[in-house]
């Protein structure tokens, strides 16, 4: 019997057209759900750790969903057996060389998915 891979929702990424739209959405999300504005960089703004509001629409039709799992490489192997492939150029590794982040190829329900530790 194969053990199930544990996943938990880390955050939901929501695409916006530009920085102005992203800032407006973060303000709304924070106001509605009593969240704090989080880290911001050139591509995104976090509303707490729940929402990553993108300043563009480069990944996924609607955005992306981040799934956290304790062993990204094990999850990748399981998903590969199910026919899923990965965007090799998105792989991030820890200091020991182990994969800790990767995007799946293609969209599911209009969302890109990525795995992270």
mmCIF file of N, CA and C in Angstrom:
data_model
loop_
_atom_site.group_PDB
_atom_site.id
_atom_site.type_symbol
_atom_site.label_atom_id
_atom_site.label_comp_id
_atom_site.label_asym_id
_atom_site.label_seq_id
_atom_site.Cartn_x
_atom_site.Cartn_y
_atom_site.Cartn_z
ATOM 1 N N UNK A 1 0.839 -1.186 0.000
ATOM 2 C CA UNK A 1 0.000 0.000 0.000
ATOM 3 C C UNK A 1 0.884 1.251 0.000
ATOM 4 N N UNK A 2 0.585 2.179 -0.878
ATOM 5 C CA UNK A 2 1.337 3.429 -0.980
ATOM 6 C C UNK A 2 0.735 4.457 -0.029
ATOM 7 N N UNK A 3 1.593 5.124 0.731
ATOM 8 C CA UNK A 3 1.124 6.178 1.629
ATOM 9 C C UNK A 3 0.674 7.384 0.821
ATOM 10 N N UNK A 4 -0.378 8.029 1.298
ATOM 11 C CA UNK A 4 -0.846 9.252 0.659
ATOM 12 C C UNK A 4 0.143 10.385 0.932
ATOM 13 N N UNK A 5 0.312 11.234 -0.054
ATOM 14 C CA UNK A 5 1.169 12.413 0.100
ATOM 15 C C UNK A 5 0.355 13.473 0.840
ATOM 16 N N UNK A 6 0.860 14.006 1.947
ATOM 17 C CA UNK A 6 0.108 15.056 2.646
ATOM 18 C C UNK A 6 0.291 16.413 1.965
ATOM 19 N N UNK A 7 -0.816 17.073 1.721
ATOM 20 C CA UNK A 7 -0.818 18.420 1.145
ATOM 21 C C UNK A 7 -1.660 19.319 2.038
ATOM 22 N N UNK A 8 -1.255 20.582 2.105
ATOM 23 C CA UNK A 8 -2.133 21.574 2.714
ATOM 24 C C UNK A 8 -2.034 22.856 1.904
ATOM 25 N N UNK A 9 -3.119 23.587 1.898
ATOM 26 C CA UNK A 9 -3.169 24.835 1.152
ATOM 27 C C UNK A 9 -2.278 25.863 1.834
ATOM 28 N N UNK A 10 -1.320 26.394 1.090
ATOM 29 C CA UNK A 10 -0.422 27.414 1.649
ATOM 30 C C UNK A 10 -0.969 28.814 1.372
ATOM 31 N N UNK A 11 -1.316 29.082 0.115
ATOM 32 C CA UNK A 11 -1.955 30.350 -0.241
ATOM 33 C C UNK A 11 -2.595 30.239 -1.614
ATOM 34 N N UNK A 12 -3.432 31.227 -1.912
ATOM 35 C CA UNK A 12 -4.046 31.343 -3.230
ATOM 36 C C UNK A 12 -3.475 32.588 -3.884
ATOM 37 N N UNK A 13 -2.977 32.435 -5.099
ATOM 38 C CA UNK A 13 -2.478 33.569 -5.873
ATOM 39 C C UNK A 13 -3.584 34.066 -6.791
ATOM 40 N N UNK A 14 -3.825 35.368 -6.772
ATOM 41 C CA UNK A 14 -4.874 35.967 -7.590
ATOM 42 C C UNK A 14 -4.225 36.931 -8.575
ATOM 43 N N UNK A 15 -4.499 36.730 -9.860
ATOM 44 C CA UNK A 15 -3.922 37.585 -10.892
ATOM 45 C C UNK A 15 -4.642 38.927 -10.988
ATOM 46 N N UNK A 16 -3.860 39.977 -11.173
ATOM 47 C CA UNK A 16 -4.371 41.310 -11.479
ATOM 48 C C UNK A 16 -3.661 41.792 -12.737
ATOM 49 N N UNK A 17 -4.206 42.820 -13.340
ATOM 50 C CA UNK A 17 -3.618 43.350 -14.578
ATOM 51 C C UNK A 17 -2.365 44.184 -14.323
ATOM 52 N N UNK A 18 -2.299 44.832 -13.145
ATOM 53 C CA UNK A 18 -1.188 45.743 -12.883
ATOM 54 C C UNK A 18 -1.067 46.004 -11.381
ATOM 55 N N UNK A 19 -0.090 46.813 -11.022
ATOM 56 C CA UNK A 19 0.188 47.101 -9.618
ATOM 57 C C UNK A 19 -0.968 47.839 -8.943
ATOM 58 N N UNK A 20 -1.565 48.788 -9.640
ATOM 59 C CA UNK A 20 -2.673 49.563 -9.062
ATOM 60 C C UNK A 20 -3.839 48.641 -8.705
ATOM 61 N N UNK A 21 -4.204 47.768 -9.615
ATOM 62 C CA UNK A 21 -5.295 46.823 -9.366
ATOM 63 C C UNK A 21 -4.936 45.879 -8.213
ATOM 64 N N UNK A 22 -3.688 45.451 -8.162
ATOM 65 C CA UNK A 22 -3.240 44.555 -7.092
ATOM 66 C C UNK A 22 -3.348 45.240 -5.728
ATOM 67 N N UNK A 23 -2.926 46.478 -5.647
ATOM 68 C CA UNK A 23 -2.986 47.214 -4.375
ATOM 69 C C UNK A 23 -4.433 47.401 -3.927
ATOM 70 N N UNK A 24 -5.318 47.660 -4.872
ATOM 71 C CA UNK A 24 -6.733 47.812 -4.532
ATOM 72 C C UNK A 24 -7.307 46.495 -4.001
ATOM 73 N N UNK A 25 -6.942 45.390 -4.638
ATOM 74 C CA UNK A 25 -7.443 44.098 -4.197
ATOM 75 C C UNK A 25 -6.889 43.725 -2.822
ATOM 76 N N UNK A 26 -5.617 43.970 -2.589
ATOM 77 C CA UNK A 26 -5.025 43.696 -1.272
ATOM 78 C C UNK A 26 -5.743 44.516 -0.209
ATOM 79 N N UNK A 27 -6.010 45.762 -0.490
ATOM 80 C CA UNK A 27 -6.713 46.625 0.460
ATOM 81 C C UNK A 27 -8.098 46.062 0.777
ATOM 82 N N UNK A 28 -8.802 45.620 -0.232
ATOM 83 C CA UNK A 28 -10.135 45.038 -0.033
ATOM 84 C C UNK A 28 -10.062 43.755 0.791
ATOM 85 N N UNK A 29 -9.151 42.842 0.419
ATOM 86 C CA UNK A 29 -9.012 41.577 1.142
ATOM 87 C C UNK A 29 -8.657 41.812 2.612
ATOM 88 N N UNK A 30 -7.738 42.729 2.847
ATOM 89 C CA UNK A 30 -7.329 43.033 4.221
ATOM 90 C C UNK A 30 -8.486 43.622 5.018
ATOM 91 N N UNK A 31 -9.264 44.481 4.383
ATOM 92 C CA UNK A 31 -10.406 45.100 5.042
ATOM 93 C C UNK A 31 -11.501 44.073 5.354
ATOM 94 N N UNK A 32 -11.811 43.229 4.387
ATOM 95 C CA UNK A 32 -12.881 42.248 4.560
ATOM 96 C C UNK A 32 -12.555 41.196 5.611
ATOM 97 N N UNK A 33 -11.326 40.703 5.600
ATOM 98 C CA UNK A 33 -10.967 39.563 6.424
ATOM 99 C C UNK A 33 -10.021 39.899 7.572
ATOM 100 N N UNK A 34 -9.888 41.200 7.876
ATOM 101 C CA UNK A 34 -9.028 41.660 8.976
ATOM 102 C C UNK A 34 -7.610 41.103 8.855
ATOM 103 N N UNK A 35 -7.035 41.239 7.676
ATOM 104 C CA UNK A 35 -5.684 40.758 7.402
ATOM 105 C C UNK A 35 -4.704 41.918 7.390
ATOM 106 N N UNK A 36 -3.444 41.595 7.513
ATOM 107 C CA UNK A 36 -2.368 42.583 7.409
ATOM 108 C C UNK A 36 -1.740 42.497 6.023
ATOM 109 N N UNK A 37 -1.354 43.638 5.484
ATOM 110 C CA UNK A 37 -0.598 43.632 4.236
ATOM 111 C C UNK A 37 0.761 43.011 4.525
ATOM 112 N N UNK A 38 1.164 42.093 3.660
ATOM 113 C CA UNK A 38 2.428 41.389 3.868
ATOM 114 C C UNK A 38 3.510 41.863 2.924
ATOM 115 N N UNK A 39 4.445 40.986 2.656
ATOM 116 C CA UNK A 39 5.583 41.304 1.793
ATOM 117 C C UNK A 39 5.133 41.726 0.406
ATOM 118 N N UNK A 40 5.889 42.645 -0.168
ATOM 119 C CA UNK A 40 5.629 43.114 -1.527
ATOM 120 C C UNK A 40 6.944 43.162 -2.283
ATOM 121 N N UNK A 41 6.882 42.804 -3.570
ATOM 122 C CA UNK A 41 8.029 42.993 -4.454
ATOM 123 C C UNK A 41 7.511 43.408 -5.829
ATOM 124 N N UNK A 42 8.331 43.299 -6.846
ATOM 125 C CA UNK A 42 7.945 43.754 -8.187
ATOM 126 C C UNK A 42 6.801 42.956 -8.794
ATOM 127 N N UNK A 43 6.586 41.727 -8.322
ATOM 128 C CA UNK A 43 5.586 40.865 -8.955
ATOM 129 C C UNK A 43 4.329 40.631 -8.133
ATOM 130 N N UNK A 44 4.393 40.824 -6.803
ATOM 131 C CA UNK A 44 3.243 40.479 -5.978
ATOM 132 C C UNK A 44 3.194 41.253 -4.667
ATOM 133 N N UNK A 45 2.012 41.174 -4.029
ATOM 134 C CA UNK A 45 1.803 41.695 -2.680
ATOM 135 C C UNK A 45 1.030 40.617 -1.922
ATOM 136 N N UNK A 46 1.460 40.300 -0.714
ATOM 137 C CA UNK A 46 0.727 39.343 0.098
ATOM 138 C C UNK A 46 -0.301 40.057 0.968
ATOM 139 N N UNK A 47 -1.467 39.443 1.116
ATOM 140 C CA UNK A 47 -2.459 39.840 2.111
ATOM 141 C C UNK A 47 -2.379 38.749 3.163
ATOM 142 N N UNK A 48 -1.700 39.072 4.263
ATOM 143 C CA UNK A 48 -1.351 38.074 5.268
ATOM 144 C C UNK A 48 -0.595 36.970 4.539
ATOM 145 N N UNK A 49 -0.731 35.740 4.943
ATOM 146 C CA UNK A 49 -0.116 34.640 4.210
ATOM 147 C C UNK A 49 -1.134 33.906 3.361
ATOM 148 N N UNK A 50 -2.373 34.388 3.368
ATOM 149 C CA UNK A 50 -3.454 33.676 2.687
ATOM 150 C C UNK A 50 -3.520 33.929 1.188
ATOM 151 N N UNK A 51 -3.295 35.170 0.789
ATOM 152 C CA UNK A 51 -3.442 35.556 -0.614
ATOM 153 C C UNK A 51 -2.155 36.193 -1.129
ATOM 154 N N UNK A 52 -1.725 35.740 -2.287
ATOM 155 C CA UNK A 52 -0.614 36.373 -2.994
ATOM 156 C C UNK A 52 -1.235 37.056 -4.199
ATOM 157 N N UNK A 53 -1.359 38.367 -4.130
ATOM 158 C CA UNK A 53 -2.002 39.123 -5.197
ATOM 159 C C UNK A 53 -0.924 39.535 -6.199
ATOM 160 N N UNK A 54 -1.073 39.011 -7.405
ATOM 161 C CA UNK A 54 -0.077 39.210 -8.445
ATOM 162 C C UNK A 54 -0.304 40.538 -9.175
ATOM 163 N N UNK A 55 0.788 41.198 -9.538
ATOM 164 C CA UNK A 55 0.725 42.451 -10.289
ATOM 165 C C UNK A 55 0.706 42.187 -11.794
ATOM 166 N N UNK A 56 0.471 40.935 -12.173
ATOM 167 C CA UNK A 56 0.428 40.524 -13.578
ATOM 168 C C UNK A 56 -0.405 39.252 -13.671
ATOM 169 N N UNK A 57 -0.540 38.756 -14.867
ATOM 170 C CA UNK A 57 -1.313 37.518 -15.057
ATOM 171 C C UNK A 57 -0.490 36.500 -15.835
ATOM 172 N N UNK A 58 0.760 36.322 -15.409
ATOM 173 C CA UNK A 58 1.678 35.435 -16.128
ATOM 174 C C UNK A 58 1.432 33.958 -15.866
ATOM 175 N N UNK A 59 0.939 33.593 -14.683
ATOM 176 C CA UNK A 59 0.735 32.175 -14.354
ATOM 177 C C UNK A 59 -0.735 31.910 -14.094
ATOM 178 N N UNK A 60 -1.283 30.959 -14.835
ATOM 179 C CA UNK A 60 -2.678 30.573 -14.659
ATOM 180 C C UNK A 60 -3.623 31.623 -15.199
ATOM 181 N N UNK A 61 -4.748 31.178 -15.682
ATOM 182 C CA UNK A 61 -5.759 32.114 -16.189
ATOM 183 C C UNK A 61 -6.232 33.031 -15.064
ATOM 184 N N UNK A 62 -6.506 32.444 -13.903
ATOM 185 C CA UNK A 62 -7.011 33.206 -12.763
ATOM 186 C C UNK A 62 -5.937 33.484 -11.722
ATOM 187 N N UNK A 63 -4.905 32.653 -11.686
ATOM 188 C CA UNK A 63 -3.862 32.791 -10.682
ATOM 189 C C UNK A 63 -3.235 31.440 -10.404
ATOM 190 N N UNK A 64 -2.821 31.256 -9.163
ATOM 191 C CA UNK A 64 -2.186 29.983 -8.813
ATOM 192 C C UNK A 64 -2.576 29.541 -7.414
ATOM 193 N N UNK A 65 -2.375 28.273 -7.171
ATOM 194 C CA UNK A 65 -2.634 27.688 -5.863
ATOM 195 C C UNK A 65 -1.337 27.039 -5.390
ATOM 196 N N UNK A 66 -0.916 27.421 -4.196
ATOM 197 C CA UNK A 66 0.311 26.886 -3.613
ATOM 198 C C UNK A 66 -0.055 25.775 -2.637
ATOM 199 N N UNK A 67 0.480 24.597 -2.890
ATOM 200 C CA UNK A 67 0.272 23.454 -2.001
ATOM 201 C C UNK A 67 1.570 23.142 -1.270
ATOM 202 N N UNK A 68 1.477 23.040 0.034
ATOM 203 C CA UNK A 68 2.644 22.728 0.859
ATOM 204 C C UNK A 68 2.652 21.233 1.155
ATOM 205 N N UNK A 69 3.822 20.652 1.060
ATOM 206 C CA UNK A 69 4.000 19.237 1.342
ATOM 207 C C UNK A 69 5.388 19.044 1.959
ATOM 208 N N UNK A 70 5.551 18.101 2.859
ATOM 209 C CA UNK A 70 6.843 17.959 3.533
ATOM 210 C C UNK A 70 7.970 17.445 2.631
ATOM 211 N N UNK A 71 7.635 16.791 1.519
ATOM 212 C CA UNK A 71 8.658 16.256 0.629
ATOM 213 C C UNK A 71 8.236 16.502 -0.817
ATOM 214 N N UNK A 72 8.707 17.611 -1.380
ATOM 215 C CA UNK A 72 8.321 17.995 -2.738
ATOM 216 C C UNK A 72 8.742 16.931 -3.745
ATOM 217 N N UNK A 73 9.923 16.366 -3.582
ATOM 218 C CA UNK A 73 10.392 15.352 -4.534
ATOM 219 C C UNK A 73 9.511 14.106 -4.513
ATOM 220 N N UNK A 74 9.082 13.688 -3.347
ATOM 221 C CA UNK A 74 8.179 12.541 -3.239
ATOM 222 C C UNK A 74 6.832 12.856 -3.894
ATOM 223 N N UNK A 75 6.334 14.059 -3.663
ATOM 224 C CA UNK A 75 5.075 14.484 -4.285
ATOM 225 C C UNK A 75 5.216 14.539 -5.805
ATOM 226 N N UNK A 76 6.348 15.023 -6.286
ATOM 227 C CA UNK A 76 6.588 15.069 -7.735
ATOM 228 C C UNK A 76 6.569 13.662 -8.331
ATOM 229 N N UNK A 77 7.204 12.718 -7.665
ATOM 230 C CA UNK A 77 7.244 11.343 -8.167
ATOM 231 C C UNK A 77 5.834 10.765 -8.228
ATOM 232 N N UNK A 78 5.038 11.014 -7.196
ATOM 233 C CA UNK A 78 3.663 10.528 -7.169
ATOM 234 C C UNK A 78 2.845 11.154 -8.295
ATOM 235 N N UNK A 79 2.958 12.461 -8.461
ATOM 236 C CA UNK A 79 2.206 13.157 -9.519
ATOM 237 C C UNK A 79 2.678 12.729 -10.909
ATOM 238 N N UNK A 80 3.971 12.491 -11.064
ATOM 239 C CA UNK A 80 4.500 12.028 -12.359
ATOM 240 C C UNK A 80 3.880 10.681 -12.736
ATOM 241 N N UNK A 81 3.698 9.814 -11.751
ATOM 242 C CA UNK A 81 3.034 8.526 -12.008
ATOM 243 C C UNK A 81 1.588 8.727 -12.468
ATOM 244 N N UNK A 82 1.016 9.862 -12.130
ATOM 245 C CA UNK A 82 -0.364 10.180 -12.510
ATOM 246 C C UNK A 82 -0.431 11.008 -13.792
ATOM 247 N N UNK A 83 0.716 11.150 -14.463
ATOM 248 C CA UNK A 83 0.752 11.844 -15.749
ATOM 249 C C UNK A 83 1.063 13.324 -15.705
ATOM 250 N N UNK A 84 1.411 13.844 -14.547
ATOM 251 C CA UNK A 84 1.725 15.275 -14.418
ATOM 252 C C UNK A 84 3.205 15.494 -14.724
ATOM 253 N N UNK A 85 3.481 16.587 -15.451
ATOM 254 C CA UNK A 85 4.868 16.990 -15.674
ATOM 255 C C UNK A 85 5.079 18.359 -15.027
ATOM 256 N N UNK A 86 6.322 18.796 -15.008
ATOM 257 C CA UNK A 86 6.689 19.969 -14.218
ATOM 258 C C UNK A 86 7.464 20.977 -15.053
ATOM 259 N N UNK A 87 7.362 22.234 -14.658
ATOM 260 C CA UNK A 87 8.107 23.309 -15.314
ATOM 261 C C UNK A 87 9.512 23.329 -14.709
ATOM 262 N N UNK A 88 10.429 22.709 -15.424
ATOM 263 C CA UNK A 88 11.801 22.538 -14.919
ATOM 264 C C UNK A 88 12.463 23.865 -14.554
ATOM 265 N N UNK A 89 12.120 24.940 -15.292
ATOM 266 C CA UNK A 89 12.758 26.232 -15.029
ATOM 267 C C UNK A 89 12.267 26.895 -13.741
ATOM 268 N N UNK A 90 11.277 26.295 -13.063
ATOM 269 C CA UNK A 90 10.784 26.861 -11.810
ATOM 270 C C UNK A 90 11.325 26.137 -10.582
ATOM 271 N N UNK A 91 12.083 25.093 -10.789
ATOM 272 C CA UNK A 91 12.594 24.303 -9.669
ATOM 273 C C UNK A 91 13.551 25.140 -8.811
ATOM 274 N N UNK A 92 13.314 25.090 -7.503
ATOM 275 C CA UNK A 92 14.233 25.689 -6.532
ATOM 276 C C UNK A 92 14.692 24.570 -5.608
ATOM 277 N N UNK A 93 15.956 24.642 -5.230
ATOM 278 C CA UNK A 93 16.547 23.609 -4.371
ATOM 279 C C UNK A 93 17.094 24.232 -3.091
ATOM 280 N N UNK A 94 17.156 23.431 -2.051
ATOM 281 C CA UNK A 94 17.778 23.899 -0.810
ATOM 282 C C UNK A 94 19.296 23.752 -0.930
ATOM 283 N N UNK A 95 20.013 24.120 0.116
ATOM 284 C CA UNK A 95 21.477 24.078 0.092
ATOM 285 C C UNK A 95 22.013 22.665 -0.163
ATOM 286 N N UNK A 96 21.249 21.656 0.224
ATOM 287 C CA UNK A 96 21.655 20.274 0.008
ATOM 288 C C UNK A 96 21.289 19.720 -1.359
ATOM 289 N N UNK A 97 20.627 20.539 -2.193
ATOM 290 C CA UNK A 97 20.273 20.113 -3.537
ATOM 291 C C UNK A 97 18.885 19.501 -3.681
ATOM 292 N N UNK A 98 18.153 19.377 -2.588
ATOM 293 C CA UNK A 98 16.813 18.790 -2.624
ATOM 294 C C UNK A 98 15.803 19.809 -3.163
ATOM 295 N N UNK A 99 14.895 19.345 -4.029
ATOM 296 C CA UNK A 99 13.874 20.234 -4.591
ATOM 297 C C UNK A 99 12.906 20.645 -3.485
ATOM 298 N N UNK A 100 12.661 21.967 -3.379
ATOM 299 C CA UNK A 100 11.755 22.500 -2.366
ATOM 300 C C UNK A 100 10.614 23.315 -2.976
ATOM 301 N N UNK A 101 10.628 23.492 -4.320
ATOM 302 C CA UNK A 101 9.606 24.304 -4.987
ATOM 303 C C UNK A 101 9.571 23.937 -6.461
ATOM 304 N N UNK A 102 8.356 23.820 -7.015
ATOM 305 C CA UNK A 102 8.210 23.584 -8.452
ATOM 306 C C UNK A 102 6.767 23.848 -8.876
ATOM 307 N N UNK A 103 6.593 24.364 -10.089
ATOM 308 C CA UNK A 103 5.270 24.517 -10.694
ATOM 309 C C UNK A 103 4.951 23.297 -11.542
ATOM 310 N N UNK A 104 3.691 22.876 -11.506
ATOM 311 C CA UNK A 104 3.204 21.847 -12.409
ATOM 312 C C UNK A 104 3.001 22.484 -13.777
ATOM 313 N N UNK A 105 3.132 21.706 -14.856
ATOM 314 C CA UNK A 105 2.843 22.211 -16.202
ATOM 315 C C UNK A 105 1.342 22.283 -16.400
ATOM 316 N N UNK A 106 0.908 23.343 -17.060
ATOM 317 C CA UNK A 106 -0.501 23.493 -17.403
ATOM 318 C C UNK A 106 -1.337 24.012 -16.243
ATOM 319 N N UNK A 107 -2.589 24.300 -16.566
ATOM 320 C CA UNK A 107 -3.541 24.804 -15.581
ATOM 321 C C UNK A 107 -4.534 23.709 -15.208
ATOM 322 N N UNK A 108 -5.074 23.841 -14.028
ATOM 323 C CA UNK A 108 -6.162 22.988 -13.567
ATOM 324 C C UNK A 108 -7.261 23.934 -13.103
ATOM 325 N N UNK A 109 -8.385 23.907 -13.786
ATOM 326 C CA UNK A 109 -9.485 24.795 -13.421
ATOM 327 C C UNK A 109 -9.136 26.266 -13.551
ATOM 328 N N UNK A 110 -8.226 26.597 -14.458
ATOM 329 C CA UNK A 110 -7.825 27.989 -14.652
ATOM 330 C C UNK A 110 -6.735 28.468 -13.702
ATOM 331 N N UNK A 111 -6.196 27.568 -12.904
ATOM 332 C CA UNK A 111 -5.140 27.923 -11.954
ATOM 333 C C UNK A 111 -3.883 27.105 -12.222
ATOM 334 N N UNK A 112 -2.733 27.768 -12.100
ATOM 335 C CA UNK A 112 -1.466 27.047 -12.044
ATOM 336 C C UNK A 112 -1.341 26.520 -10.624
ATOM 337 N N UNK A 113 -0.587 25.458 -10.445
ATOM 338 C CA UNK A 113 -0.334 24.912 -9.120
ATOM 339 C C UNK A 113 1.156 24.827 -8.899
ATOM 340 N N UNK A 114 1.585 25.152 -7.680
ATOM 341 C CA UNK A 114 2.974 24.883 -7.342
ATOM 342 C C UNK A 114 3.049 24.170 -6.018
ATOM 343 N N UNK A 115 4.102 23.382 -5.907
ATOM 344 C CA UNK A 115 4.398 22.647 -4.680
ATOM 345 C C UNK A 115 5.522 23.359 -3.960
ATOM 346 N N UNK A 116 5.453 23.391 -2.648
ATOM 347 C CA UNK A 116 6.496 23.996 -1.847
ATOM 348 C C UNK A 116 6.596 23.270 -0.508
ATOM 349 N N UNK A 117 7.755 23.347 0.113
ATOM 350 C CA UNK A 117 7.903 22.746 1.448
ATOM 351 C C UNK A 117 7.200 23.599 2.465
#
